[in-house]
XYZ file of C-alpha atoms in Angstrom:
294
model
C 0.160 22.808 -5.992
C 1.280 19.826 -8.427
C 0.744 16.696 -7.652
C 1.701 13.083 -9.071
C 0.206 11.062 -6.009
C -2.787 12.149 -4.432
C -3.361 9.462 -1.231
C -7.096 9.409 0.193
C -5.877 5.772 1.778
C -6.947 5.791 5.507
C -3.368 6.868 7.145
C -2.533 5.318 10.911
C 0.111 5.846 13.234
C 1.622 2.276 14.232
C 3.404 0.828 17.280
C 5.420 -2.150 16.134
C 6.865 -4.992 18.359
C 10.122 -5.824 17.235
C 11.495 -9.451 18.673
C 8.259 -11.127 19.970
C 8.731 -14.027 20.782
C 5.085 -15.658 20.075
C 1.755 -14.576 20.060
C 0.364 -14.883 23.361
C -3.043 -17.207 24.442
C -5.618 -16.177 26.515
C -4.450 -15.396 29.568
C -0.556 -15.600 28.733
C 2.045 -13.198 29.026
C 5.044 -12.676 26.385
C 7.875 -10.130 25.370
C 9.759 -7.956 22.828
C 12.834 -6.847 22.568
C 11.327 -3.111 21.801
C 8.426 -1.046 20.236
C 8.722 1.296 17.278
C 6.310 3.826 16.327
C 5.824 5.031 12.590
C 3.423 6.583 9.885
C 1.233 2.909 8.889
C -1.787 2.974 5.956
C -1.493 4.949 3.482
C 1.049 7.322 5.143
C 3.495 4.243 4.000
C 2.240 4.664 0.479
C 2.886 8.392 0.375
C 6.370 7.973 1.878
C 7.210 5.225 -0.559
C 6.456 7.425 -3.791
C 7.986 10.239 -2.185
C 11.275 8.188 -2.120
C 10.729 7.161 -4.963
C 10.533 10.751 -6.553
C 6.664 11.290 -7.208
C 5.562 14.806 -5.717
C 2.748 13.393 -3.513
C -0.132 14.527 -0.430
C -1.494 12.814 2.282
C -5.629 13.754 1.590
C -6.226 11.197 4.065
C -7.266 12.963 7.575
C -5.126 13.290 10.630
C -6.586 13.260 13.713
C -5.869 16.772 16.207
C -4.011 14.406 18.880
C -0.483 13.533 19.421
C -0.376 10.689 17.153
C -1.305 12.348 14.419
C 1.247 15.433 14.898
C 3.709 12.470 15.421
C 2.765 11.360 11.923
C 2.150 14.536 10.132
C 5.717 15.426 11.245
C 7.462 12.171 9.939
C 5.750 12.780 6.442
C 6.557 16.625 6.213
C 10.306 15.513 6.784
C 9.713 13.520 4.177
C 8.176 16.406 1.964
C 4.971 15.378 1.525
C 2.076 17.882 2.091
C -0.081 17.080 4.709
C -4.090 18.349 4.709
C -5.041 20.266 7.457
C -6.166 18.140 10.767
C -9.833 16.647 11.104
C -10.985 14.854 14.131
C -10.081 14.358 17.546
C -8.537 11.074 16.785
C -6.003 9.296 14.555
C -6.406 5.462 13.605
C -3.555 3.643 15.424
C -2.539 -0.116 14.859
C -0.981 -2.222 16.824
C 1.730 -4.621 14.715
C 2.683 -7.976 16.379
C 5.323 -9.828 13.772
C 6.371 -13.070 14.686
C 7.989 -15.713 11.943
C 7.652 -14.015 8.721
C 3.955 -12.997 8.951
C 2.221 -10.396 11.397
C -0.731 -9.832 13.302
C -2.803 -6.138 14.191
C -4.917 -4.945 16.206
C -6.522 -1.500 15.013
C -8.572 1.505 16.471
C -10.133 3.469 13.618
C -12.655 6.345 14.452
C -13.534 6.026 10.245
C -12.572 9.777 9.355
C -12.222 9.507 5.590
C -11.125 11.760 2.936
C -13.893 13.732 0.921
C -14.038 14.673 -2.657
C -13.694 18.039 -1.896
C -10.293 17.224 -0.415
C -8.368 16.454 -4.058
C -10.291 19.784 -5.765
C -7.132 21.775 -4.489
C -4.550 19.467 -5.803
C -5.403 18.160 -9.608
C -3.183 14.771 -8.881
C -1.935 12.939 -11.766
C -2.853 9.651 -10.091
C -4.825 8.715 -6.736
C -4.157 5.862 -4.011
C -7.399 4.577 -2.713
C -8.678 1.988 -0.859
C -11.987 0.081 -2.328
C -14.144 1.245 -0.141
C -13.323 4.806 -1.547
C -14.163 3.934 -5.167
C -17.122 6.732 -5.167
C -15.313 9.035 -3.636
C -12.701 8.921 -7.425
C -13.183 11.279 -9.772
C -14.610 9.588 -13.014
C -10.763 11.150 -15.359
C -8.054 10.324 -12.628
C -5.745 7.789 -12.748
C -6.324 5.253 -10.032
C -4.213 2.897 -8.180
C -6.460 0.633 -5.109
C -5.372 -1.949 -3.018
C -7.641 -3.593 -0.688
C -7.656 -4.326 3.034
C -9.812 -7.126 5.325
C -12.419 -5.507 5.890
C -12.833 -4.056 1.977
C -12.752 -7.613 1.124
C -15.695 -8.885 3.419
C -17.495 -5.686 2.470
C -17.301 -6.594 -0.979
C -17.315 -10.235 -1.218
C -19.190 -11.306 -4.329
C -20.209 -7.914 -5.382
C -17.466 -5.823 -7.213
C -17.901 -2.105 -6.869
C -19.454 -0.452 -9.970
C -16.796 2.515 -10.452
C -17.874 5.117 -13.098
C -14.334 4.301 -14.661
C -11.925 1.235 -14.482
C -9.688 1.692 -11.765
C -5.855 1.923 -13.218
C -4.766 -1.182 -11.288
C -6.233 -3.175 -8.466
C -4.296 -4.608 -5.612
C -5.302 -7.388 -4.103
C -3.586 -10.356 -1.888
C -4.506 -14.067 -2.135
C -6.696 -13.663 0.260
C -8.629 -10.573 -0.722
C -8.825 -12.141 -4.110
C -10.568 -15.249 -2.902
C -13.145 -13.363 -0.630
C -13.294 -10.843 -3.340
C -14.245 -13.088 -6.444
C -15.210 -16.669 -4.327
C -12.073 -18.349 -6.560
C -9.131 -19.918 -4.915
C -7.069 -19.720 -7.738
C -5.087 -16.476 -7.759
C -4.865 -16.155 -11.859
C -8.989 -16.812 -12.191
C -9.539 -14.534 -9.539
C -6.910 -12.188 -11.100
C -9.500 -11.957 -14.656
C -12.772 -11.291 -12.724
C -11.082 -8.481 -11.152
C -10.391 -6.911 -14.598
C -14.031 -6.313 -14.196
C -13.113 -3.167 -11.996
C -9.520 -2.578 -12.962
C -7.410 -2.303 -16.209
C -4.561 -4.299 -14.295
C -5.697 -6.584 -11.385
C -2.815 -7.472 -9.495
C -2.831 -10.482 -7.018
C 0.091 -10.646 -4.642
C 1.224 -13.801 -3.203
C 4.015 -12.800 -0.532
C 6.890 -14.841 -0.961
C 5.753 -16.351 -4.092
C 5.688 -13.117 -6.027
C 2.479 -12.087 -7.749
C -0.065 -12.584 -11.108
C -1.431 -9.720 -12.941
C -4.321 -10.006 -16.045
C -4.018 -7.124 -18.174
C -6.910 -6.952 -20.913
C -6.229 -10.852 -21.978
C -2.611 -11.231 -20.602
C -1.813 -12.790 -17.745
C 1.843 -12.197 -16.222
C 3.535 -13.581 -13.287
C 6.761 -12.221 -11.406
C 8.902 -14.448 -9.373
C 9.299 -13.754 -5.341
C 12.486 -12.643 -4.022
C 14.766 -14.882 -1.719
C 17.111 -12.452 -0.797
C 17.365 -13.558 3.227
C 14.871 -13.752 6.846
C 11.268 -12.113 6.382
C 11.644 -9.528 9.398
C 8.701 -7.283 8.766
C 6.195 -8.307 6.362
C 3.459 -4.794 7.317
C 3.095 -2.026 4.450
C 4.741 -4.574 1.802
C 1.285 -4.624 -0.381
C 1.014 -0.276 0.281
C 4.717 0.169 -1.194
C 3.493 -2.285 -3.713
C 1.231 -0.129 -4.911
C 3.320 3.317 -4.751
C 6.196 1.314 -7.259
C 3.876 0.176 -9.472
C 2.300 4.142 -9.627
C 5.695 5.005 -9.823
C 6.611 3.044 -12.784
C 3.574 2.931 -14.755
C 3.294 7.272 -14.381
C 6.833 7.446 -15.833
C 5.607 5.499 -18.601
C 6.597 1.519 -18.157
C 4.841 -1.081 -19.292
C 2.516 -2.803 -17.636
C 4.913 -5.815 -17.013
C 7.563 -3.463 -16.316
C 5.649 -1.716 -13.838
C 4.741 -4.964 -12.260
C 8.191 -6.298 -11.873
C 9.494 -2.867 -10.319
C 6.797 -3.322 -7.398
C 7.151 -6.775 -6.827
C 10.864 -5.905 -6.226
C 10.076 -2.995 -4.161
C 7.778 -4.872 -1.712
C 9.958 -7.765 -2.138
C 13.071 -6.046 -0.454
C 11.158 -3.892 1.848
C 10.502 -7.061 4.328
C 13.953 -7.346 4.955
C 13.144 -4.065 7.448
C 11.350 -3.445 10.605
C 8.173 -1.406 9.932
C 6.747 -0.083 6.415
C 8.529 3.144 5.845
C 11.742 1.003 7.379
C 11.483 -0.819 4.185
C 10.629 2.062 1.821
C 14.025 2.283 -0.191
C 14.717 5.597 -1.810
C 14.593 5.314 -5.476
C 18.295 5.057 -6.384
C 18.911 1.960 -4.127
C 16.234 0.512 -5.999
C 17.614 1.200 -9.257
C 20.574 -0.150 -8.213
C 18.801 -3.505 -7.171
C 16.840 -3.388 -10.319
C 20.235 -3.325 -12.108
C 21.722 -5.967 -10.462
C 18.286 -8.148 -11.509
C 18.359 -6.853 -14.745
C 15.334 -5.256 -15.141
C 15.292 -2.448 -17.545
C 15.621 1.093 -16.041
C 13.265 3.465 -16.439
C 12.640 7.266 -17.241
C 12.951 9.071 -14.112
């Protein structure tokens, strides 16, 4: 089958409190208004390039239990191919958001993709996680982001990929663990170590990006209440694959998935804020930001 988006990111089903009031202590008690469940991980990453038009597969394994039938359905109504299911468990996350950030709680029994997994497929691109770098073949196009624990894994020692990654995702945080720098633009040009682009988001603030010996910044978005802020770095990354595989720029690309991840926290849940790709355009337009060849 053709592919544009091959995703080996670890996929998880997620239950999402919607209305909590506060986190609770030890020992305390508190409430929501109601509890959503939906495709989290990288299963937000396939559905946002699928909206967004890229042909794309979710490598990453599904458990053989009813959250992952529960996810494998949502992402087949989608139309995005689903691999065949491995292991008697899917990762689930628990998503607590309370004012404009959230917290998780996840249960991962650490079924990854293989290699042998993408053979089938011939992707145009990948969507990995760091920890996957070895598992990339050495001519594929590559587009990682990077979670806690990737970041503690890897904190002061860069993976030594065979290739430079296509673009590297990182938040503020990440960056600093990542590189030891506090400073999101020097962190930003170590990471250019790994990556051709090395992207450092910086939530409401926007993001940085070094490219070769450029360094870009894009402007956050203030378009209204922060409602959901989970999957906002994983659609991140599917806009800026989007972009840069139908041939933008590399600032064009950026400002496309700052938008993108920008609006999708107006939205309870990741796919929630997964817009389809000609709302987007039509957002892009009203920012005027150029429009691309799709």
């Amino acid at each position: 089958m053709k592919v544009d988006l091959a995703v080996v990111t670890p996929a998880y089903l997620d239950y999402t409190f919607v209305g909590l009031e506060s986190l609770p202590g030890p020992g305390e008690e508190r409430f929501a208004g109601d509890m959503l469940r939906s495709p989290g991980g990288g299963a937000i990453t396939a559905v946002g390039a699928r909206r967004l038009g890229l042909e794309t597969a979710l490598v990453a394994p599904l458990g053989d239990d009813l959250a992952g039938r529960f996810v494998r359905h949502a992402l087949e109504q989608e139309g995005i191919a689903v691999g065949e299911p491995r292991g008697s468990r899917t990762p689930t996350t628990v998503v607590m958001p309370v004012g404009g950030e959230r917290s998780m709680v996840t249960v991962d029994p650490g079924v990854r993709a293989r290699a042998s997994d993408l053979e089938s497929l011939s992707p145009r691109a990948i969507a990995a996680t760091l920890e996957q770098c070895d598992l990339l073949p050495g001519d594929t196009c590559a587009f990682v982001t990077c979670g806690d624990d990737d970041a503690r894994a890897f904190a002061g020692r860069l993976p030594n990929p065979s290739r430079k990654m296509r673009a590297l995702f990182v938040n503020r945080r990440e960056a600093a663990v990542l590189t030891g720098v506090e400073k999101p633009e020097e962190a930003a040009r170590r990471l250019t170590e790994v990556a051709e682009t090395a992207v450092v988001t910086l939530g409401p603030n926007g993001a940085v990006a070094v490219m070769g010996d450029r360094l870009i910044s894009v402007d956050g978005l203030d378009d209204g209440p922060v409602i959901d802020t989970t999957g906002a770095g994983d659609l991140f990354a599917a806009a800026f694959a989007w972009a840069d595989l139908s041939g933008a720029e590399p600032e064009l690309s950026l400002a496309w998935a700052n938008l993108y991840a920008g609006l999708s926290v107006s939205a309870h849940t990741g796919i929630g804020g997964a817009l389809a790709r000609e709302r987007l355009l039509e957002e892009g337009q009203k920012r005027g930001l150029p429009a691309l060849a799709v």
